[in-house]
mmCIF file of the C-alpha atoms, coordinates in Angstrom:
data_MODEL
# 
_entry.id   MODEL 
# 
loop_
_atom_site.group_PDB 
_atom_site.id 
_atom_site.type_symbol 
_atom_site.label_atom_id 
_atom_site.label_alt_id 
_atom_site.label_comp_id 
_atom_site.label_asym_id 
_atom_site.label_entity_id 
_atom_site.label_seq_id 
_atom_site.pdbx_PDB_ins_code 
_atom_site.Cartn_x 
_atom_site.Cartn_y 
_atom_site.Cartn_z 
_atom_site.occupancy 
_atom_site.B_iso_or_equiv 
_atom_site.pdbx_formal_charge 
_atom_site.auth_seq_id 
_atom_site.auth_comp_id 
_atom_site.auth_asym_id 
_atom_site.auth_atom_id 
_atom_site.pdbx_PDB_model_num 
ATOM 1   C CA . MET A 1 1   ? -12.523 24.553  37.279  1.00 0.00 ? 1   MET A CA 1 
ATOM 2   C CA . SER A 1 2   ? -9.388  23.378  39.115  1.00 0.00 ? 2   SER A CA 1 
ATOM 3   C CA . PRO A 1 3   ? -6.079  23.351  37.227  1.00 0.00 ? 3   PRO A CA 1 
ATOM 4   C CA . ARG A 1 4   ? -6.120  19.492  37.436  1.00 0.00 ? 4   ARG A CA 1 
ATOM 5   C CA . HIS A 1 5   ? -9.642  19.347  35.803  1.00 0.00 ? 5   HIS A CA 1 
ATOM 6   C CA . LEU A 1 6   ? -8.502  21.705  33.182  1.00 0.00 ? 6   LEU A CA 1 
ATOM 7   C CA . TYR A 1 7   ? -5.370  19.683  32.392  1.00 0.00 ? 7   TYR A CA 1 
ATOM 8   C CA . LEU A 1 8   ? -7.469  16.506  32.175  1.00 0.00 ? 8   LEU A CA 1 
ATOM 9   C CA . ALA A 1 9   ? -10.014 18.278  29.792  1.00 0.00 ? 9   ALA A CA 1 
ATOM 10  C CA . ILE A 1 10  ? -7.091  19.311  27.560  1.00 0.00 ? 10  ILE A CA 1 
ATOM 11  C CA . LEU A 1 11  ? -5.599  15.962  27.466  1.00 0.00 ? 11  LEU A CA 1 
ATOM 12  C CA . LEU A 1 12  ? -9.059  14.495  26.663  1.00 0.00 ? 12  LEU A CA 1 
ATOM 13  C CA . LEU A 1 13  ? -9.504  16.962  23.748  1.00 0.00 ? 13  LEU A CA 1 
ATOM 14  C CA . LEU A 1 14  ? -6.115  16.268  22.410  1.00 0.00 ? 14  LEU A CA 1 
ATOM 15  C CA . ALA A 1 15  ? -6.857  12.508  22.461  1.00 0.00 ? 15  ALA A CA 1 
ATOM 16  C CA . LEU A 1 16  ? -10.169 12.978  20.649  1.00 0.00 ? 16  LEU A CA 1 
ATOM 17  C CA . ALA A 1 17  ? -8.483  15.209  18.063  1.00 0.00 ? 17  ALA A CA 1 
ATOM 18  C CA . THR A 1 18  ? -5.732  12.763  17.508  1.00 0.00 ? 18  THR A CA 1 
ATOM 19  C CA . ALA A 1 19  ? -8.241  9.905   17.008  1.00 0.00 ? 19  ALA A CA 1 
ATOM 20  C CA . ALA A 1 20  ? -10.223 12.056  14.579  1.00 0.00 ? 20  ALA A CA 1 
ATOM 21  C CA . LEU A 1 21  ? -7.190  12.752  12.560  1.00 0.00 ? 21  LEU A CA 1 
ATOM 22  C CA . ALA A 1 22  ? -6.104  9.030   12.628  1.00 0.00 ? 22  ALA A CA 1 
ATOM 23  C CA . ALA A 1 23  ? -9.586  8.034   11.311  1.00 0.00 ? 23  ALA A CA 1 
ATOM 24  C CA . GLU A 1 24  ? -9.367  10.595  8.535   1.00 0.00 ? 24  GLU A CA 1 
ATOM 25  C CA . VAL A 1 25  ? -6.167  9.122   7.275   1.00 0.00 ? 25  VAL A CA 1 
ATOM 26  C CA . GLU A 1 26  ? -7.217  5.471   7.589   1.00 0.00 ? 26  GLU A CA 1 
ATOM 27  C CA . GLY A 1 27  ? -7.546  4.458   3.891   1.00 0.00 ? 27  GLY A CA 1 
ATOM 28  C CA . ILE A 1 28  ? -7.343  0.742   2.822   1.00 0.00 ? 28  ILE A CA 1 
ATOM 29  C CA . ASP A 1 29  ? -5.366  -1.638  4.879   1.00 0.00 ? 29  ASP A CA 1 
ATOM 30  C CA . LEU A 1 30  ? -3.476  -3.426  2.180   1.00 0.00 ? 30  LEU A CA 1 
ATOM 31  C CA . GLY A 1 31  ? -1.761  -5.723  4.634   1.00 0.00 ? 31  GLY A CA 1 
ATOM 32  C CA . ALA A 1 32  ? -4.954  -6.995  5.894   1.00 0.00 ? 32  ALA A CA 1 
ATOM 33  C CA . GLU A 1 33  ? -6.075  -7.607  2.324   1.00 0.00 ? 33  GLU A CA 1 
ATOM 34  C CA . ALA A 1 34  ? -2.988  -9.637  1.588   1.00 0.00 ? 34  ALA A CA 1 
ATOM 35  C CA . ALA A 1 35  ? -3.678  -11.670 4.814   1.00 0.00 ? 35  ALA A CA 1 
ATOM 36  C CA . ALA A 1 36  ? -7.269  -12.210 3.931   1.00 0.00 ? 36  ALA A CA 1 
ATOM 37  C CA . LEU A 1 37  ? -6.204  -13.486 0.582   1.00 0.00 ? 37  LEU A CA 1 
ATOM 38  C CA . GLY A 1 38  ? -3.606  -15.693 2.004   1.00 0.00 ? 38  GLY A CA 1 
ATOM 39  C CA . GLN A 1 39  ? -1.230  -14.755 -0.844  1.00 0.00 ? 39  GLN A CA 1 
ATOM 40  C CA . PRO A 1 40  ? 1.396   -12.018 -1.403  1.00 0.00 ? 40  PRO A CA 1 
ATOM 41  C CA . LEU A 1 41  ? -0.164  -8.667  -2.686  1.00 0.00 ? 41  LEU A CA 1 
ATOM 42  C CA . VAL A 1 42  ? 1.611   -6.030  -4.737  1.00 0.00 ? 42  VAL A CA 1 
ATOM 43  C CA . ALA A 1 43  ? 0.205   -2.564  -4.485  1.00 0.00 ? 43  ALA A CA 1 
ATOM 44  C CA . ASP A 1 44  ? 0.838   -0.171  -7.368  1.00 0.00 ? 44  ASP A CA 1 
ATOM 45  C CA . PHE A 1 45  ? 0.338   3.452   -6.368  1.00 0.00 ? 45  PHE A CA 1 
ATOM 46  C CA . GLY A 1 46  ? -0.109  5.783   -9.359  1.00 0.00 ? 46  GLY A CA 1 
ATOM 47  C CA . MET A 1 47  ? -2.363  7.760   -11.678 1.00 0.00 ? 47  MET A CA 1 
ATOM 48  C CA . ASN A 1 48  ? -3.698  7.192   -15.086 1.00 0.00 ? 48  ASN A CA 1 
ATOM 49  C CA . ARG A 1 49  ? -2.088  10.329  -16.619 1.00 0.00 ? 49  ARG A CA 1 
ATOM 50  C CA . CYS A 1 50  ? 1.375   9.623   -15.475 1.00 0.00 ? 50  CYS A CA 1 
ATOM 51  C CA . SER A 1 51  ? 3.589   8.040   -18.405 1.00 0.00 ? 51  SER A CA 1 
ATOM 52  C CA . SER A 1 52  ? 5.696   5.970   -15.807 1.00 0.00 ? 52  SER A CA 1 
ATOM 53  C CA . CYS A 1 53  ? 2.583   4.733   -14.190 1.00 0.00 ? 53  CYS A CA 1 
ATOM 54  C CA . ILE A 1 54  ? 1.081   3.572   -17.378 1.00 0.00 ? 54  ILE A CA 1 
ATOM 55  C CA . LYS A 1 55  ? 4.333   1.776   -18.224 1.00 0.00 ? 55  LYS A CA 1 
ATOM 56  C CA . GLN A 1 56  ? 4.180   0.172   -14.816 1.00 0.00 ? 56  GLN A CA 1 
ATOM 57  C CA . SER A 1 57  ? 0.493   -1.042  -15.267 1.00 0.00 ? 57  SER A CA 1 
ATOM 58  C CA . GLU A 1 58  ? 1.601   -2.514  -18.698 1.00 0.00 ? 58  GLU A CA 1 
ATOM 59  C CA . ALA A 1 59  ? 4.465   -4.434  -16.966 1.00 0.00 ? 59  ALA A CA 1 
ATOM 60  C CA . ILE A 1 60  ? 2.145   -5.659  -14.220 1.00 0.00 ? 60  ILE A CA 1 
ATOM 61  C CA . GLU A 1 61  ? -0.273  -6.880  -16.870 1.00 0.00 ? 61  GLU A CA 1 
ATOM 62  C CA . VAL A 1 62  ? 2.410   -9.113  -18.272 1.00 0.00 ? 62  VAL A CA 1 
ATOM 63  C CA . LEU A 1 63  ? 2.799   -10.793 -14.795 1.00 0.00 ? 63  LEU A CA 1 
ATOM 64  C CA . LYS A 1 64  ? -0.823  -11.169 -13.853 1.00 0.00 ? 64  LYS A CA 1 
ATOM 65  C CA . GLY A 1 65  ? -1.406  -14.114 -15.920 1.00 0.00 ? 65  GLY A CA 1 
ATOM 66  C CA . GLU A 1 66  ? 1.833   -15.738 -14.736 1.00 0.00 ? 66  GLU A CA 1 
ATOM 67  C CA . THR A 1 67  ? 1.036   -15.189 -11.021 1.00 0.00 ? 67  THR A CA 1 
ATOM 68  C CA . LEU A 1 68  ? -2.645  -15.904 -11.109 1.00 0.00 ? 68  LEU A CA 1 
ATOM 69  C CA . GLY A 1 69  ? -3.694  -17.443 -7.787  1.00 0.00 ? 69  GLY A CA 1 
ATOM 70  C CA . ARG A 1 70  ? -0.263  -16.829 -6.386  1.00 0.00 ? 70  ARG A CA 1 
ATOM 71  C CA . VAL A 1 71  ? 0.108   -13.084 -6.117  1.00 0.00 ? 71  VAL A CA 1 
ATOM 72  C CA . GLY A 1 72  ? -2.624  -10.412 -5.913  1.00 0.00 ? 72  GLY A CA 1 
ATOM 73  C CA . TRP A 1 73  ? -2.168  -7.113  -7.592  1.00 0.00 ? 73  TRP A CA 1 
ATOM 74  C CA . LYS A 1 74  ? -4.026  -3.953  -6.653  1.00 0.00 ? 74  LYS A CA 1 
ATOM 75  C CA . PHE A 1 75  ? -3.846  -0.544  -8.340  1.00 0.00 ? 75  PHE A CA 1 
ATOM 76  C CA . ILE A 1 76  ? -4.445  2.566   -6.099  1.00 0.00 ? 76  ILE A CA 1 
ATOM 77  C CA . HIS A 1 77  ? -5.156  5.780   -7.982  1.00 0.00 ? 77  HIS A CA 1 
ATOM 78  C CA . ILE A 1 78  ? -3.596  8.365   -5.491  1.00 0.00 ? 78  ILE A CA 1 
ATOM 79  C CA . GLY A 1 79  ? -5.867  11.045  -6.853  1.00 0.00 ? 79  GLY A CA 1 
ATOM 80  C CA . GLU A 1 80  ? -9.068  8.960   -6.189  1.00 0.00 ? 80  GLU A CA 1 
ATOM 81  C CA . ASP A 1 81  ? -7.919  7.277   -2.971  1.00 0.00 ? 81  ASP A CA 1 
ATOM 82  C CA . GLU A 1 82  ? -5.923  9.961   -1.106  1.00 0.00 ? 82  GLU A CA 1 
ATOM 83  C CA . LYS A 1 83  ? -6.485  8.368   2.322   1.00 0.00 ? 83  LYS A CA 1 
ATOM 84  C CA . THR A 1 84  ? -4.660  5.189   1.314   1.00 0.00 ? 84  THR A CA 1 
ATOM 85  C CA . ALA A 1 85  ? -1.894  7.094   -0.295  1.00 0.00 ? 85  ALA A CA 1 
ATOM 86  C CA . ALA A 1 86  ? -1.392  9.130   2.867   1.00 0.00 ? 86  ALA A CA 1 
ATOM 87  C CA . ARG A 1 87  ? -1.687  6.020   5.113   1.00 0.00 ? 87  ARG A CA 1 
ATOM 88  C CA . TYR A 1 88  ? 1.387   4.599   3.104   1.00 0.00 ? 88  TYR A CA 1 
ATOM 89  C CA . LYS A 1 89  ? 3.138   7.866   2.905   1.00 0.00 ? 89  LYS A CA 1 
ATOM 90  C CA . ILE A 1 90  ? 3.255   7.833   -0.850  1.00 0.00 ? 90  ILE A CA 1 
ATOM 91  C CA . LEU A 1 91  ? 5.398   10.857  -2.055  1.00 0.00 ? 91  LEU A CA 1 
ATOM 92  C CA . LEU A 1 92  ? 6.265   9.862   -5.589  1.00 0.00 ? 92  LEU A CA 1 
ATOM 93  C CA . ILE A 1 93  ? 4.710   7.738   -8.253  1.00 0.00 ? 93  ILE A CA 1 
ATOM 94  C CA . PRO A 1 94  ? 4.708   5.058   -9.403  1.00 0.00 ? 94  PRO A CA 1 
ATOM 95  C CA . THR A 1 95  ? 5.322   3.287   -6.125  1.00 0.00 ? 95  THR A CA 1 
ATOM 96  C CA . LEU A 1 96  ? 5.147   -0.460  -5.531  1.00 0.00 ? 96  LEU A CA 1 
ATOM 97  C CA . ILE A 1 97  ? 4.612   -2.019  -2.160  1.00 0.00 ? 97  ILE A CA 1 
ATOM 98  C CA . PHE A 1 98  ? 5.132   -5.661  -1.793  1.00 0.00 ? 98  PHE A CA 1 
ATOM 99  C CA . PHE A 1 99  ? 3.174   -7.593  0.986   1.00 0.00 ? 99  PHE A CA 1 
ATOM 100 C CA . ASP A 1 100 ? 3.835   -11.165 2.024   1.00 0.00 ? 100 ASP A CA 1 
ATOM 101 C CA . GLU A 1 101 ? 0.814   -13.606 2.625   1.00 0.00 ? 101 GLU A CA 1 
ATOM 102 C CA . HIS A 1 102 ? 0.705   -12.496 6.195   1.00 0.00 ? 102 HIS A CA 1 
ATOM 103 C CA . GLY A 1 103 ? 0.285   -8.836  5.179   1.00 0.00 ? 103 GLY A CA 1 
ATOM 104 C CA . VAL A 1 104 ? 3.716   -7.719  6.216   1.00 0.00 ? 104 VAL A CA 1 
ATOM 105 C CA . GLU A 1 105 ? 5.336   -5.113  3.968   1.00 0.00 ? 105 GLU A CA 1 
ATOM 106 C CA . ARG A 1 106 ? 8.503   -6.692  2.507   1.00 0.00 ? 106 ARG A CA 1 
ATOM 107 C CA . TYR A 1 107 ? 9.690   -4.217  0.136   1.00 0.00 ? 107 TYR A CA 1 
ATOM 108 C CA . ARG A 1 108 ? 8.887   -0.819  -1.301  1.00 0.00 ? 108 ARG A CA 1 
ATOM 109 C CA . TYR A 1 109 ? 10.135  0.555   -4.720  1.00 0.00 ? 109 TYR A CA 1 
ATOM 110 C CA . VAL A 1 110 ? 9.694   4.056   -6.066  1.00 0.00 ? 110 VAL A CA 1 
ATOM 111 C CA . GLY A 1 111 ? 9.865   4.403   -9.912  1.00 0.00 ? 111 GLY A CA 1 
ATOM 112 C CA . TYR A 1 112 ? 9.132   2.204   -12.835 1.00 0.00 ? 112 TYR A CA 1 
ATOM 113 C CA . MET A 1 113 ? 10.112  -1.489  -12.644 1.00 0.00 ? 113 MET A CA 1 
ATOM 114 C CA . ASP A 1 114 ? 9.826   -3.677  -15.755 1.00 0.00 ? 114 ASP A CA 1 
ATOM 115 C CA . ALA A 1 115 ? 8.328   -7.034  -15.843 1.00 0.00 ? 115 ALA A CA 1 
ATOM 116 C CA . GLU A 1 116 ? 11.484  -8.954  -15.446 1.00 0.00 ? 116 GLU A CA 1 
ATOM 117 C CA . ALA A 1 117 ? 12.686  -6.985  -12.525 1.00 0.00 ? 117 ALA A CA 1 
ATOM 118 C CA . LEU A 1 118 ? 9.229   -7.326  -11.011 1.00 0.00 ? 118 LEU A CA 1 
ATOM 119 C CA . ARG A 1 119 ? 9.523   -11.306 -11.493 1.00 0.00 ? 119 ARG A CA 1 
ATOM 120 C CA . GLU A 1 120 ? 13.064  -11.279 -10.070 1.00 0.00 ? 120 GLU A CA 1 
ATOM 121 C CA . LYS A 1 121 ? 11.954  -9.272  -6.931  1.00 0.00 ? 121 LYS A CA 1 
ATOM 122 C CA . LEU A 1 122 ? 9.056   -11.423 -6.265  1.00 0.00 ? 122 LEU A CA 1 
ATOM 123 C CA . ALA A 1 123 ? 11.373  -14.442 -6.478  1.00 0.00 ? 123 ALA A CA 1 
ATOM 124 C CA . GLU A 1 124 ? 14.029  -12.771 -4.305  1.00 0.00 ? 124 GLU A CA 1 
ATOM 125 C CA . LEU A 1 125 ? 11.517  -12.053 -1.530  1.00 0.00 ? 125 LEU A CA 1 
ATOM 126 C CA . GLY A 1 126 ? 10.132  -15.662 -1.773  1.00 0.00 ? 126 GLY A CA 1 
ATOM 127 C CA . LEU A 1 127 ? 6.679   -14.438 -2.740  1.00 0.00 ? 127 LEU A CA 1 
ATOM 128 C CA . LEU A 1 128 ? 6.320   -16.687 -5.895  1.00 0.00 ? 128 LEU A CA 1 
ATOM 129 C CA . GLN A 1 129 ? 5.396   -19.938 -4.049  1.00 0.00 ? 129 GLN A CA 1 
ATOM 130 C CA . GLY A 1 130 ? 4.313   -22.798 -6.102  1.00 0.00 ? 130 GLY A CA 1 
ATOM 131 C CA . SER A 1 131 ? 6.391   -21.795 -9.212  1.00 0.00 ? 131 SER A CA 1 
# 
């Protein structure tokens, strides 16, 4: 095999390996979900045994009724959906990611955010249309 063919074979193998790794980390495309809904989406990354995550879920429950039909809410359990957590590079929990109605990530917050702070952040980002 000529050096040129060997070089091309190595490049091909590297490209295939990179594609395989990318496919493994794929996870859920939350931006696409927001765009499909046609409304903002707040993704809550956490676990059900984390005290701050439990408090975060309770704060979100307060807002779900207020924002019904205007904001989507999605909980991602990082122990059960590691690919989505990896896709969004989640290092600490709870982590909230705010997507607009076009699927663009607008804001990311690590830590607990109470219901009032969540409401204010949604308004500040212009994600509470129709209020």
